[in-house]
PDB file of C-alpha atoms in Angstrom:
ATOM      1  CA  MET A   1      -6.637  20.010 -14.576  1.00  0.00           C
ATOM      2  CA  GLN A   2      -8.562  22.975 -13.707  1.00  0.00           C
ATOM      3  CA  ASP A   3     -11.818  21.317 -15.210  1.00  0.00           C
ATOM      4  CA  LEU A   4     -11.070  17.578 -13.531  1.00  0.00           C
ATOM      5  CA  ARG A   5     -13.882  16.048 -10.598  1.00  0.00           C
ATOM      6  CA  THR A   6     -13.992  13.641  -8.218  1.00  0.00           C
ATOM      7  CA  GLY A   7     -14.480  10.133  -9.682  1.00  0.00           C
ATOM      8  CA  ASP A   8     -13.853  10.959 -13.279  1.00  0.00           C
ATOM      9  CA  LEU A   9     -11.775   8.144 -14.358  1.00  0.00           C
ATOM     10  CA  ILE A  10      -7.365   9.287 -15.226  1.00  0.00           C
ATOM     11  CA  CYS A  11      -5.095   6.891 -17.113  1.00  0.00           C
ATOM     12  CA  THR A  12      -2.381   5.850 -15.416  1.00  0.00           C
ATOM     13  CA  ALA A  13       0.983   4.088 -16.422  1.00  0.00           C
ATOM     14  CA  GLU A  14      -0.116   0.304 -14.745  1.00  0.00           C
ATOM     15  CA  SER A  15      -3.824   0.844 -13.287  1.00  0.00           C
ATOM     16  CA  GLY A  16      -5.374   1.491 -16.350  1.00  0.00           C
ATOM     17  CA  ASN A  17      -8.162   4.534 -15.850  1.00  0.00           C
ATOM     18  CA  GLN A  18      -8.941   5.256 -12.242  1.00  0.00           C
ATOM     19  CA  SER A  19     -11.240   7.155 -10.010  1.00  0.00           C
ATOM     20  CA  ILE A  20      -9.893  10.514  -8.384  1.00  0.00           C
ATOM     21  CA  ARG A  21     -11.041   9.863  -5.054  1.00  0.00           C
ATOM     22  CA  TRP A  22      -9.982  13.255  -3.320  1.00  0.00           C
ATOM     23  CA  ILE A  23      -8.965  16.727  -5.978  1.00  0.00           C
ATOM     24  CA  GLY A  24      -7.157  19.113  -2.996  1.00  0.00           C
ATOM     25  CA  ARG A  25      -6.489  22.644  -5.108  1.00  0.00           C
ATOM     26  CA  ARG A  26      -3.828  25.850  -3.204  1.00  0.00           C
ATOM     27  CA  ARG A  27      -3.531  28.833  -4.244  1.00  0.00           C
ATOM     28  CA  PHE A  28      -0.709  31.185  -4.060  1.00  0.00           C
ATOM     29  CA  ASP A  29      -0.237  34.777  -4.996  1.00  0.00           C
ATOM     30  CA  ALA A  30       2.648  37.300  -4.926  1.00  0.00           C
ATOM     31  CA  VAL A  31       2.316  38.454  -1.488  1.00  0.00           C
ATOM     32  CA  ASP A  32       2.695  34.947  -0.382  1.00  0.00           C
ATOM     33  CA  LEU A  33       5.682  34.178  -2.732  1.00  0.00           C
ATOM     34  CA  ARG A  34       7.160  36.943  -1.013  1.00  0.00           C
ATOM     35  CA  ALA A  35       6.606  36.133   2.775  1.00  0.00           C
ATOM     36  CA  ASN A  36       7.590  32.844   1.377  1.00  0.00           C
ATOM     37  CA  PRO A  37       9.992  31.750  -1.752  1.00  0.00           C
ATOM     38  CA  LYS A  38       9.790  28.167  -1.014  1.00  0.00           C
ATOM     39  CA  LEU A  39       6.028  28.375  -2.198  1.00  0.00           C
ATOM     40  CA  ARG A  40       7.666  28.786  -5.688  1.00  0.00           C
ATOM     41  CA  PRO A  41       7.587  26.065  -8.509  1.00  0.00           C
ATOM     42  CA  VAL A  42       9.966  24.502 -10.130  1.00  0.00           C
ATOM     43  CA  ARG A  43       9.626  24.798 -14.172  1.00  0.00           C
ATOM     44  CA  ILE A  44      10.565  22.176 -16.356  1.00  0.00           C
ATOM     45  CA  CYS A  45      11.019  23.002 -19.986  1.00  0.00           C
ATOM     46  CA  THR A  46       9.830  21.879 -22.655  1.00  0.00           C
ATOM     47  CA  GLY A  47      11.879  18.524 -23.670  1.00  0.00           C
ATOM     48  CA  ALA A  48      14.169  18.957 -20.513  1.00  0.00           C
ATOM     49  CA  LEU A  49      13.055  14.994 -19.382  1.00  0.00           C
ATOM     50  CA  GLY A  50      14.596  14.164 -22.733  1.00  0.00           C
ATOM     51  CA  ALA A  51      12.465  12.299 -25.582  1.00  0.00           C
ATOM     52  CA  GLY A  52      10.723  15.470 -25.785  1.00  0.00           C
ATOM     53  CA  LEU A  53       9.297  15.367 -22.307  1.00  0.00           C
ATOM     54  CA  PRO A  54       7.356  16.972 -21.737  1.00  0.00           C
ATOM     55  CA  THR A  55       5.785  18.455 -24.298  1.00  0.00           C
ATOM     56  CA  ARG A  56       5.172  21.919 -22.848  1.00  0.00           C
ATOM     57  CA  ASP A  57       6.485  23.883 -19.621  1.00  0.00           C
ATOM     58  CA  LEU A  58       5.404  22.226 -16.624  1.00  0.00           C
ATOM     59  CA  LEU A  59       5.287  23.728 -13.469  1.00  0.00           C
ATOM     60  CA  VAL A  60       5.487  21.446  -9.997  1.00  0.00           C
ATOM     61  CA  SER A  61       5.918  22.195  -6.358  1.00  0.00           C
ATOM     62  CA  ARG A  62       9.561  21.669  -4.947  1.00  0.00           C
ATOM     63  CA  GLN A  63       8.857  18.518  -3.858  1.00  0.00           C
ATOM     64  CA  HIS A  64       7.016  17.111  -6.326  1.00  0.00           C
ATOM     65  CA  ARG A  65       7.944  14.008  -8.078  1.00  0.00           C
ATOM     66  CA  MET A  66       9.306  13.030 -11.282  1.00  0.00           C
ATOM     67  CA  MET A  67       9.749   9.260 -12.229  1.00  0.00           C
ATOM     68  CA  VAL A  68      13.622   9.256 -13.571  1.00  0.00           C
ATOM     69  CA  GLY A  69      14.023   6.028 -15.116  1.00  0.00           C
ATOM     70  CA  SER A  70      17.776   5.311 -16.681  1.00  0.00           C
ATOM     71  CA  ARG A  71      19.743   2.761 -17.551  1.00  0.00           C
ATOM     72  CA  ILE A  72      21.896   4.673 -13.761  1.00  0.00           C
ATOM     73  CA  ALA A  73      19.067   4.141 -11.991  1.00  0.00           C
ATOM     74  CA  GLN A  74      19.330   0.791 -12.465  1.00  0.00           C
ATOM     75  CA  ARG A  75      22.884   0.223 -12.072  1.00  0.00           C
ATOM     76  CA  MET A  76      22.253   2.783  -8.283  1.00  0.00           C
ATOM     77  CA  PHE A  77      19.091   1.007  -7.226  1.00  0.00           C
ATOM     78  CA  GLY A  78      18.428  -2.231  -8.735  1.00  0.00           C
ATOM     79  CA  GLN A  79      15.168  -0.589 -10.136  1.00  0.00           C
ATOM     80  CA  HIS A  80      15.150   1.420 -14.214  1.00  0.00           C
ATOM     81  CA  GLN A  81      12.654   3.969 -12.218  1.00  0.00           C
ATOM     82  CA  VAL A  82      12.971   5.805  -9.010  1.00  0.00           C
ATOM     83  CA  LEU A  83      10.457   9.248  -8.162  1.00  0.00           C
ATOM     84  CA  ILE A  84      13.472  13.003  -7.143  1.00  0.00           C
ATOM     85  CA  PRO A  85      12.035  15.288  -6.345  1.00  0.00           C
ATOM     86  CA  ALA A  86      11.857  18.416  -8.482  1.00  0.00           C
ATOM     87  CA  ILE A  87      14.263  20.475  -6.708  1.00  0.00           C
ATOM     88  CA  LYS A  88      16.301  18.029  -7.066  1.00  0.00           C
ATOM     89  CA  LEU A  89      15.978  18.359 -10.480  1.00  0.00           C
ATOM     90  CA  THR A  90      17.189  21.901 -11.207  1.00  0.00           C
ATOM     91  CA  ALA A  91      20.981  20.776 -11.496  1.00  0.00           C
ATOM     92  CA  LEU A  92      20.002  20.132 -14.783  1.00  0.00           C
ATOM     93  CA  PRO A  93      19.436  22.115 -17.641  1.00  0.00           C
ATOM     94  CA  GLY A  94      16.436  23.346 -18.397  1.00  0.00           C
ATOM     95  CA  ILE A  95      14.821  22.943 -15.357  1.00  0.00           C
ATOM     96  CA  PHE A  96      14.920  25.520 -12.562  1.00  0.00           C
ATOM     97  CA  VAL A  97      13.046  27.237  -9.100  1.00  0.00           C
ATOM     98  CA  ASP A  98      10.817  30.394 -11.097  1.00  0.00           C
ATOM     99  CA  CYS A  99      11.178  33.716  -9.746  1.00  0.00           C
ATOM    100  CA  ALA A 100       9.496  35.528 -12.644  1.00  0.00           C
ATOM    101  CA  ILE A 101       5.664  34.449 -11.799  1.00  0.00           C
ATOM    102  CA  ASP A 102       3.099  35.859  -9.974  1.00  0.00           C
ATOM    103  CA  SER A 103       1.008  33.120  -8.599  1.00  0.00           C
ATOM    104  CA  ILE A 104       0.445  29.527  -8.830  1.00  0.00           C
ATOM    105  CA  GLU A 105      -2.171  27.007  -7.898  1.00  0.00           C
ATOM    106  CA  TYR A 106      -1.095  23.611  -7.162  1.00  0.00           C
ATOM    107  CA  PHE A 107      -2.863  20.622  -6.954  1.00  0.00           C
ATOM    108  CA  HIS A 108      -3.162  17.471  -5.745  1.00  0.00           C
ATOM    109  CA  LEU A 109      -5.142  14.016  -7.002  1.00  0.00           C
ATOM    110  CA  LEU A 110      -5.589  10.853  -4.758  1.00  0.00           C
ATOM    111  CA  PHE A 111      -6.053   7.755  -6.074  1.00  0.00           C
ATOM    112  CA  ASP A 112      -7.101   4.114  -4.354  1.00  0.00           C
ATOM    113  CA  ARG A 113      -3.047   4.075  -4.496  1.00  0.00           C
ATOM    114  CA  HIS A 114      -0.528   5.679  -4.960  1.00  0.00           C
ATOM    115  CA  GLU A 115       0.141   6.667  -8.583  1.00  0.00           C
ATOM    116  CA  ILE A 116       1.956   7.738 -11.673  1.00  0.00           C
ATOM    117  CA  LEU A 117       0.422  10.394 -13.645  1.00  0.00           C
ATOM    118  CA  PHE A 118       1.307  12.235 -17.062  1.00  0.00           C
ATOM    119  CA  ALA A 119       1.361  15.810 -16.659  1.00  0.00           C
ATOM    120  CA  GLU A 120       2.507  16.952 -20.180  1.00  0.00           C
ATOM    121  CA  SER A 121       3.121  13.841 -21.391  1.00  0.00           C
ATOM    122  CA  ALA A 122       5.893  13.202 -18.978  1.00  0.00           C
ATOM    123  CA  PRO A 123       5.660  10.422 -15.871  1.00  0.00           C
ATOM    124  CA  THR A 124       4.574  12.351 -12.174  1.00  0.00           C
ATOM    125  CA  GLU A 125       3.204  10.876  -9.182  1.00  0.00           C
ATOM    126  CA  SER A 126      -0.941  11.336  -7.688  1.00  0.00           C
ATOM    127  CA  LEU A 127      -0.583  12.508  -3.836  1.00  0.00           C
ATOM    128  CA  TYR A 128       1.418   9.924  -1.836  1.00  0.00           C
ATOM    129  CA  THR A 129      -0.672   9.589   1.408  1.00  0.00           C
ATOM    130  CA  GLY A 130       2.994   8.934   3.894  1.00  0.00           C
ATOM    131  CA  PRO A 131       2.946  10.814   6.871  1.00  0.00           C
ATOM    132  CA  GLU A 132       4.954  13.714   5.698  1.00  0.00           C
ATOM    133  CA  ALA A 133       2.773  14.737   2.789  1.00  0.00           C
ATOM    134  CA  LEU A 134      -0.339  14.346   4.879  1.00  0.00           C
ATOM    135  CA  LYS A 135       1.414  16.867   7.574  1.00  0.00           C
ATOM    136  CA  SER A 136       1.644  18.948   4.701  1.00  0.00           C
ATOM    137  CA  LEU A 137      -1.791  19.567   4.116  1.00  0.00           C
ATOM    138  CA  GLY A 138      -4.354  21.921   5.676  1.00  0.00           C
ATOM    139  CA  PRO A 139      -6.117  20.791   9.119  1.00  0.00           C
ATOM    140  CA  ALA A 140      -9.487  20.475   6.320  1.00  0.00           C
ATOM    141  CA  ALA A 141      -7.884  18.804   3.793  1.00  0.00           C
ATOM    142  CA  ARG A 142      -6.371  16.172   6.224  1.00  0.00           C
ATOM    143  CA  THR A 143     -10.114  15.536   7.780  1.00  0.00           C
ATOM    144  CA  GLU A 144     -10.946  14.911   4.255  1.00  0.00           C
ATOM    145  CA  ILE A 145      -9.012  12.561   3.037  1.00  0.00           C
ATOM    146  CA  LEU A 146      -9.201  10.681   6.498  1.00  0.00           C
ATOM    147  CA  ALA A 147     -12.858  10.230   6.045  1.00  0.00           C
ATOM    148  CA  ILE A 148     -12.254   8.404   2.961  1.00  0.00           C
ATOM    149  CA  PHE A 149      -9.134   6.405   3.860  1.00  0.00           C
ATOM    150  CA  PRO A 150      -9.165   5.867   7.526  1.00  0.00           C
ATOM    151  CA  GLU A 151      -6.726   3.119   7.323  1.00  0.00           C
ATOM    152  CA  LEU A 152      -3.622   6.369   7.653  1.00  0.00           C
ATOM    153  CA  ALA A 153      -5.011   7.993  10.966  1.00  0.00           C
ATOM    154  CA  ASP A 154      -3.001   4.447  12.021  1.00  0.00           C
ATOM    155  CA  GLU A 155       0.374   5.550  12.636  1.00  0.00           C
ATOM    156  CA  SER A 156       1.751   2.356  11.796  1.00  0.00           C
ATOM    157  CA  HIS A 157      -0.187   1.906   8.588  1.00  0.00           C
ATOM    158  CA  GLU A 158       2.741   2.442   5.797  1.00  0.00           C
ATOM    159  CA  SER A 159       1.628   3.879   2.378  1.00  0.00           C
ATOM    160  CA  GLU A 160       3.362   2.035  -0.807  1.00  0.00           C
ATOM    161  CA  PRO A 161       5.286   4.239  -3.041  1.00  0.00           C
ATOM    162  CA  ALA A 162       4.545   3.835  -6.903  1.00  0.00           C
ATOM    163  CA  ARG A 163       8.242   3.811  -7.694  1.00  0.00           C
ATOM    164  CA  LEU A 164      11.044   3.659  -4.879  1.00  0.00           C
ATOM    165  CA  ILE A 165      11.727   7.096  -3.681  1.00  0.00           C
ATOM    166  CA  PRO A 166      15.541   7.020  -2.407  1.00  0.00           C
ATOM    167  CA  ILE A 167      16.850   9.339   0.105  1.00  0.00           C
ATOM    168  CA  ASN A 168      18.120  12.338   0.157  1.00  0.00           C
ATOM    169  CA  HIS A 169      21.699  12.197  -0.637  1.00  0.00           C
ATOM    170  CA  GLN A 170      21.067   8.776  -2.758  1.00  0.00           C
ATOM    171  CA  GLN A 171      18.907  11.665  -5.224  1.00  0.00           C
ATOM    172  CA  THR A 172      21.697  14.498  -5.435  1.00  0.00           C
ATOM    173  CA  ARG A 173      23.953  11.057  -6.166  1.00  0.00           C
ATOM    174  CA  LEU A 174      21.529  10.156  -9.493  1.00  0.00           C
ATOM    175  CA  ILE A 175      21.469  13.439 -10.841  1.00  0.00           C
ATOM    176  CA  ALA A 176      25.073  14.200 -10.532  1.00  0.00           C
ATOM    177  CA  ARG A 177      26.130  10.892 -12.231  1.00  0.00           C
ATOM    178  CA  HIS A 178      23.518  11.898 -15.175  1.00  0.00           C
ATOM    179  CA  LEU A 179      25.013  15.346 -14.979  1.00  0.00           C
ATOM    180  CA  LYS A 180      28.915  13.493 -15.412  1.00  0.00           C
ATOM    181  CA  ILE A 181      28.225  10.539 -17.473  1.00  0.00           C
ATOM    182  CA  THR A 182      26.232  11.648 -20.060  1.00  0.00           C
ATOM    183  CA  GLY A 183      26.259  16.190 -19.667  1.00  0.00           C
ATOM    184  CA  LEU A 184      22.922  16.443 -20.758  1.00  0.00           C
ATOM    185  CA  CYS A 185      19.434  15.820 -19.041  1.00  0.00           C
ATOM    186  CA  LEU A 186      18.657  12.412 -20.740  1.00  0.00           C
ATOM    187  CA  LEU A 187      16.971  11.346 -17.820  1.00  0.00           C
ATOM    188  CA  MET A 188      13.078  10.214 -19.791  1.00  0.00           C
ATOM    189  CA  SER A 189      14.752   8.994 -22.965  1.00  0.00           C
ATOM    190  CA  GLU A 190      15.578   4.935 -21.849  1.00  0.00           C
ATOM    191  CA  LEU A 191      12.499   4.972 -19.483  1.00  0.00           C
ATOM    192  CA  PHE A 192       9.879   5.758 -22.620  1.00  0.00           C
ATOM    193  CA  GLN A 193      11.698   3.762 -25.346  1.00  0.00           C
ATOM    194  CA  ASP A 194      12.138   0.272 -22.689  1.00  0.00           C
ATOM    195  CA  HIS A 195       9.082   0.686 -20.856  1.00  0.00           C
ATOM    196  CA  PHE A 196       6.428   2.743 -22.425  1.00  0.00           C
ATOM    197  CA  LEU A 197       6.595   1.970 -26.416  1.00  0.00           C
ATOM    198  CA  ALA A 198       5.771  -1.077 -25.894  1.00  0.00           C
ATOM    199  CA  ARG A 199       2.657  -0.231 -25.007  1.00  0.00           C
ATOM    200  CA  LYS A 200       1.167   1.404 -28.056  1.00  0.00           C
ATOM    201  CA  ASP A 201      -2.512   0.979 -27.154  1.00  0.00           C
ATOM    202  CA  PHE A 202      -1.274   3.395 -23.683  1.00  0.00           C
ATOM    203  CA  VAL A 203       0.911   5.632 -25.343  1.00  0.00           C
ATOM    204  CA  ALA A 204      -1.023   6.275 -28.152  1.00  0.00           C
ATOM    205  CA  ALA A 205      -3.953   7.519 -25.562  1.00  0.00           C
ATOM    206  CA  VAL A 206      -0.935   9.677 -23.842  1.00  0.00           C
ATOM    207  CA  LEU A 207       0.595  12.016 -26.815  1.00  0.00           C
ATOM    208  CA  THR A 208      -2.520  13.165 -28.335  1.00  0.00           C
ATOM    209  CA  LEU A 209      -2.615  16.824 -27.351  1.00  0.00           C
ATOM    210  CA  PRO A 210      -5.210  17.378 -26.347  1.00  0.00           C
ATOM    211  CA  ALA A 211      -6.552  15.003 -23.890  1.00  0.00           C
ATOM    212  CA  ILE A 212      -8.675  12.038 -25.336  1.00  0.00           C
ATOM    213  CA  PRO A 213     -11.959  13.777 -26.428  1.00  0.00           C
ATOM    214  CA  THR A 214     -14.000  12.459 -23.552  1.00  0.00           C
ATOM    215  CA  LYS A 215     -14.728  14.457 -20.447  1.00  0.00           C
ATOM    216  CA  ARG A 216     -14.455  11.495 -18.017  1.00  0.00           C
ATOM    217  CA  ILE A 217     -11.464   9.385 -19.854  1.00  0.00           C
ATOM    218  CA  GLN A 218      -8.389  11.537 -19.574  1.00  0.00           C
ATOM    219  CA  PRO A 219      -4.874  11.739 -19.155  1.00  0.00           C
ATOM    220  CA  VAL A 220      -3.243  14.668 -16.488  1.00  0.00           C
ATOM    221  CA  PHE A 221      -2.211  17.770 -18.745  1.00  0.00           C
ATOM    222  CA  GLY A 222      -2.183  20.990 -16.710  1.00  0.00           C
ATOM    223  CA  ARG A 223       0.961  23.096 -16.770  1.00  0.00           C
ATOM    224  CA  ASP A 224       0.300  23.652 -13.088  1.00  0.00           C
ATOM    225  CA  PHE A 225      -0.011  20.434 -11.082  1.00  0.00           C
ATOM    226  CA  GLY A 226       1.479  19.155  -7.879  1.00  0.00           C
ATOM    227  CA  LEU A 227       1.878  18.371  -4.335  1.00  0.00           C
ATOM    228  CA  CYS A 228       1.913  21.460  -2.204  1.00  0.00           C
ATOM    229  CA  PRO A 229       5.173  22.089  -0.840  1.00  0.00           C
ATOM    230  CA  LEU A 230       5.723  21.461   2.747  1.00  0.00           C
TER     231      LEU A 230
END
């Protein structure tokens, strides 16, 4: 993540290689984390999402969303894939708020549209420019983004999410049903089999570690990746 620059091409789930339009980053030290525990990241341990994902431990902010795909989601929402905040996933084994770290740096990647990216090979989201997400950014960051996308200043503008984002109680219910029915964290297994394995050219790029040997076109593989929390 630290080596990415505006204009770099990132491999996305459905839009091919997309240019980064804006990168934001915020670092919080031990003093910040003690003063506001909600700034602490969620740790998603290796394999906790099923199908061996993520391929290494992944740190994301509490409100950063991971993509969940299963038949349970299909039955509940009529869509196989939905986006769920990391803090909701902490009900599952191997996913928890990490209280042991002394500092954390969060990154924002913004594209022309909301995209599904890959962090440690696990599907996750780019910065979503909905009104609440923009409010979570500092004034300088908002000013930079509005200079690139002035339409976001229009209160009537609605950003289209890359996947359905269920409302709060639906998120909780989805995770509870997974725990009840499977007893294990298998959120990603069906998703990977049914959707991405059909795209062999894409999966070959995503599963190659380290990233593709070019600095300008690469999947996202940072351990510390996510939106800054509210």
